[in-house]
Amino acid sequence: VDKFSKISFITQIFVLSWRAIHLSIVQGFRRHIRLQQNISHWQRQAEQANEANRLTANNNVDQLIAIRLATEVMLMKPDLLVDSYTLLLAGTDLMLKLLKSEVGDNKPFDLKKLDMNSVLFRVPEHLIEDIIEFTQFISMFDPKFFKANFFSLEPIMTLIVFLLANPNLVRSPHLRAKLGDLVYYTFLPENKLNSSFGEPHTTLLYSHPSAQESLAPSLLLLYGDVEHTGYYDKLEHRY
């Protein structure tokens, strides 16, 4: 009790709020993506099925689409998304402040200055995963969200570049692969799958100092690292 009594009330609320986002909204995003994949599967089945099976496949598609629409009503509430993402960005800013205290404020960061005993090595990986998955989901399903609510994604880009350049900070190959996916779905300007084309954050690959310095070699290293994610996963991440 004495140990936890030293933690401020604000810190406790911050951690509990983040945990609530992890257990509710982020899990909802994951289920929604799996639901969308299931819809795509049944749509392909309907296209390839004979006359007898096509009706069943189309009925499955209709039911799944109804579930998806009902889910989106709950997941995509503007106030909920804004408040949740504000908290995640505050966590990102906190990690960047820790980074600057370790290696200085010069950009690009001198990554060699990072002490192996840094508190950054003790940041739970699920916190980073929540930031990645939340940002990528919004990029895919509501790309105008960031500009409409005046969110700058430069801190997210800074964190991505730093984590990719320091593999020891993120040991899970699956999580490191998600960092590369986020660059593709959110920041790549000329990606046909990126419906946020023309948004301010799609220029960061060209204008961000740390990205210009270390992102390319980090992505080459990541291409080899995803070998450890499994046969099907590595194909998805690479292509």
Coordinates of C-alpha atoms in Angstrom, one line a residue:
V1 CA 0.0 0.0 0.0
D2 CA 2.8 2.4 0.9
K3 CA 4.4 1.8 -2.5
F4 CA 1.3 2.7 -4.4
S5 CA 0.4 5.6 -2.1
K6 CA 3.5 7.5 -3.5
I7 CA 2.0 7.4 -7.0
S8 CA 0.0 10.6 -7.7
F9 CA -3.8 10.5 -8.3
I10 CA -3.3 11.9 -11.8
T11 CA -0.8 9.2 -12.7
Q12 CA -3.2 6.5 -11.4
I13 CA -6.0 7.8 -13.5
F14 CA -3.8 8.1 -16.5
V15 CA -2.8 4.4 -16.3
L16 CA -6.3 3.2 -15.6
S17 CA -7.7 5.2 -18.5
W18 CA -5.1 3.8 -20.8
R19 CA -5.9 0.3 -19.6
A20 CA -9.6 0.9 -20.2
I21 CA -8.8 1.9 -23.8
H22 CA -6.6 -1.2 -24.3
L23 CA -9.4 -3.5 -23.0
S24 CA -12.3 -1.9 -24.8
I25 CA -11.7 0.3 -27.8
V26 CA -8.5 -1.3 -29.1
Q27 CA -10.1 -4.8 -28.7
G28 CA -13.1 -3.5 -30.6
F29 CA -10.9 -2.3 -33.4
R30 CA -9.3 -5.7 -33.7
R31 CA -12.7 -7.4 -33.8
H32 CA -13.9 -4.9 -36.4
I33 CA -10.9 -5.7 -38.7
R34 CA -11.6 -9.4 -38.4
L35 CA -15.2 -8.8 -39.1
Q36 CA -14.3 -6.9 -42.3
Q37 CA -12.0 -9.7 -43.3
N38 CA -14.9 -12.2 -42.8
I39 CA -17.1 -10.0 -45.0
S40 CA -14.5 -10.0 -47.8
H41 CA -14.2 -13.8 -47.5
W42 CA -18.0 -14.3 -47.9
Q43 CA -18.2 -11.8 -50.8
R44 CA -15.6 -13.8 -52.6
Q45 CA -17.5 -17.0 -51.8
A46 CA -20.7 -15.4 -53.3
E47 CA -18.9 -14.5 -56.5
Q48 CA -17.4 -18.0 -57.0
A49 CA -20.4 -20.0 -55.7
N50 CA -22.9 -21.8 -57.9
E51 CA -26.6 -20.7 -58.0
A52 CA -27.5 -23.0 -55.1
N53 CA -24.9 -21.7 -52.7
R54 CA -24.8 -18.0 -53.8
L55 CA -28.0 -17.2 -51.8
T56 CA -26.5 -18.5 -48.6
A57 CA -23.3 -16.6 -49.1
N58 CA -25.1 -13.4 -49.9
N59 CA -27.3 -13.8 -46.7
N60 CA -24.1 -14.2 -44.7
V61 CA -22.7 -11.0 -46.2
D62 CA -25.8 -9.1 -45.4
Q63 CA -25.8 -10.3 -41.8
L64 CA -22.2 -9.4 -41.3
I65 CA -22.6 -6.0 -42.9
A66 CA -25.4 -5.3 -40.5
I67 CA -23.2 -6.3 -37.6
R68 CA -20.4 -4.1 -38.9
L69 CA -22.7 -1.0 -39.2
A70 CA -24.0 -1.5 -35.7
T71 CA -20.4 -1.9 -34.4
E72 CA -19.3 1.3 -36.1
V73 CA -22.0 3.3 -34.4
M74 CA -20.4 2.4 -31.1
L75 CA -16.7 2.5 -32.1
M76 CA -16.7 5.6 -34.2
K77 CA -18.3 8.1 -31.7
P78 CA -16.4 11.4 -32.3
D79 CA -16.1 12.4 -28.7
L80 CA -14.9 8.9 -27.6
L81 CA -12.2 8.8 -30.4
V82 CA -11.0 12.4 -29.7
D83 CA -10.7 11.9 -25.9
S84 CA -9.0 8.5 -26.3
Y85 CA -6.5 9.7 -28.9
T86 CA -5.7 12.7 -26.9
L87 CA -4.7 10.4 -24.0
L88 CA -2.6 8.2 -26.4
L89 CA -0.8 11.3 -27.8
A90 CA -0.1 12.4 -24.2
G91 CA 1.5 9.1 -23.6
T92 CA 3.5 9.4 -26.8
D93 CA 4.7 12.9 -25.8
L94 CA 5.8 11.5 -22.4
M95 CA 7.9 8.8 -24.1
L96 CA 9.5 11.4 -26.3
K97 CA 10.3 13.6 -23.3
L98 CA 12.0 10.6 -21.7
L99 CA 13.9 10.1 -25.0
K100 CA 15.0 13.7 -25.1
S101 CA 16.2 13.6 -21.5
E102 CA 18.4 10.6 -22.5
V103 CA 19.8 11.6 -25.9
G104 CA 19.2 15.4 -26.1
D105 CA 16.9 17.5 -28.1
N106 CA 18.8 17.7 -31.4
K107 CA 17.1 16.1 -34.4
P108 CA 17.8 13.7 -35.8
F109 CA 18.3 12.1 -32.3
D110 CA 21.8 10.7 -31.6
L111 CA 20.6 7.1 -30.9
K112 CA 24.0 5.9 -29.7
K113 CA 23.6 8.0 -26.6
L114 CA 20.7 5.9 -25.2
D115 CA 21.7 4.3 -21.9
M116 CA 20.9 0.6 -21.8
N117 CA 19.5 1.2 -18.3
S118 CA 17.1 3.7 -19.6
V119 CA 13.5 3.7 -18.4
L120 CA 12.4 3.4 -22.0
F121 CA 13.5 -0.2 -22.0
R122 CA 10.8 -0.9 -19.3
V123 CA 7.9 0.6 -21.2
P124 CA 5.3 -2.1 -21.6
E125 CA 5.0 -3.1 -25.3
H126 CA 1.2 -3.1 -25.2
L127 CA 1.3 0.7 -24.7
I128 CA 3.2 1.1 -27.9
E129 CA 0.9 -1.5 -29.6
D130 CA -2.2 0.5 -28.6
I131 CA -0.8 3.7 -30.1
I132 CA 0.0 1.9 -33.4
E133 CA -3.3 0.0 -33.7
F134 CA -5.4 3.1 -32.8
T135 CA -3.6 5.3 -35.3
Q136 CA -3.7 2.7 -38.1
F137 CA -7.4 1.9 -37.6
I138 CA -8.4 5.6 -37.8
S139 CA -6.2 6.0 -40.9
M140 CA -8.0 3.2 -42.6
F141 CA -11.6 3.9 -41.6
D142 CA -11.7 7.7 -40.9
P143 CA -8.6 9.3 -42.4
K144 CA -10.0 12.9 -42.1
F145 CA -10.2 12.5 -38.3
F146 CA -6.7 13.8 -37.7
K147 CA -7.0 17.0 -39.6
A148 CA -10.6 17.6 -38.5
N149 CA -9.6 17.4 -34.9
F150 CA -6.2 19.2 -35.3
F151 CA -4.1 16.2 -34.3
S152 CA -0.5 16.4 -35.4
L153 CA 1.1 13.0 -36.1
E154 CA 4.7 14.2 -36.0
P155 CA 5.2 12.8 -32.5
I156 CA 3.9 9.4 -33.8
M157 CA 6.4 9.5 -36.6
T158 CA 9.2 10.4 -34.3
L159 CA 8.4 7.5 -32.0
I160 CA 8.1 5.1 -34.9
V161 CA 11.5 6.1 -36.3
F162 CA 13.2 5.8 -33.0
L163 CA 11.7 2.4 -32.1
L164 CA 12.6 1.0 -35.6
A165 CA 16.2 2.3 -35.2
N166 CA 16.5 0.6 -31.7
P167 CA 15.3 -3.0 -32.0
N168 CA 16.2 -3.7 -28.4
L169 CA 13.4 -1.4 -27.3
V170 CA 10.8 -3.5 -29.1
R171 CA 11.8 -7.1 -29.0
S172 CA 8.6 -8.6 -30.4
P173 CA 8.9 -9.1 -34.2
H174 CA 5.2 -8.9 -34.6
L175 CA 5.1 -5.5 -32.9
R176 CA 8.0 -4.3 -35.0
A177 CA 6.2 -5.4 -38.1
K178 CA 3.2 -3.4 -37.0
L179 CA 5.4 -0.3 -36.9
G180 CA 6.2 -0.9 -40.6
D181 CA 2.5 -1.4 -41.4
L182 CA 1.7 1.9 -39.7
V183 CA 4.2 3.7 -41.9
Y184 CA 2.5 2.1 -45.0
Y185 CA -1.1 2.7 -44.1
T186 CA -0.8 6.2 -42.5
F187 CA 2.2 8.1 -43.8
L188 CA 2.9 6.8 -47.3
P189 CA 1.7 9.7 -49.6
E190 CA 1.3 7.8 -52.9
N191 CA -0.3 4.6 -51.5
K192 CA -3.5 3.8 -53.4
L193 CA -4.9 2.1 -50.3
N194 CA -4.2 5.3 -48.3
S195 CA -7.4 7.3 -48.5
S196 CA -5.8 10.0 -46.4
F197 CA -3.8 11.2 -49.5
G198 CA -3.1 14.9 -49.3
E199 CA -3.5 15.1 -45.5
P200 CA -0.7 17.0 -43.6
H201 CA 0.8 13.9 -42.1
T202 CA 1.4 12.2 -45.5
T203 CA 4.3 14.7 -46.1
L204 CA 6.3 13.6 -42.9
L205 CA 8.3 11.0 -44.8
Y206 CA 9.9 13.8 -46.7
S207 CA 10.1 16.5 -44.1
H208 CA 10.8 14.7 -40.8
P209 CA 14.5 14.9 -39.9
S210 CA 14.8 11.6 -38.1
A211 CA 12.8 9.8 -40.8
Q212 CA 15.2 11.1 -43.5
E213 CA 18.2 10.0 -41.4
S214 CA 17.4 6.5 -40.3
L215 CA 14.0 5.2 -41.5
A216 CA 15.3 3.6 -44.8
P217 CA 18.0 1.4 -43.1
S218 CA 15.6 0.6 -40.3
L219 CA 12.9 -0.7 -42.7
L220 CA 15.6 -2.8 -44.5
L221 CA 16.4 -4.4 -41.1
L222 CA 12.7 -4.8 -40.4
Y223 CA 12.3 -6.7 -43.7
G224 CA 14.5 -9.4 -42.3
D225 CA 13.0 -9.3 -38.8
V226 CA 9.5 -10.2 -40.0
E227 CA 10.9 -13.6 -41.0
H228 CA 10.2 -14.6 -37.4
T229 CA 6.5 -13.7 -37.5
G230 CA 5.4 -16.8 -39.3
Y231 CA 4.9 -17.8 -43.0
Y232 CA 1.5 -16.1 -43.6
D233 CA 2.2 -13.1 -41.4
K234 CA 5.5 -12.3 -43.0
L235 CA 3.9 -12.3 -46.4
E236 CA 1.3 -9.8 -45.3
H237 CA 3.8 -7.5 -43.7
R238 CA 6.2 -7.6 -46.6
Y239 CA 3.8 -7.2 -49.5

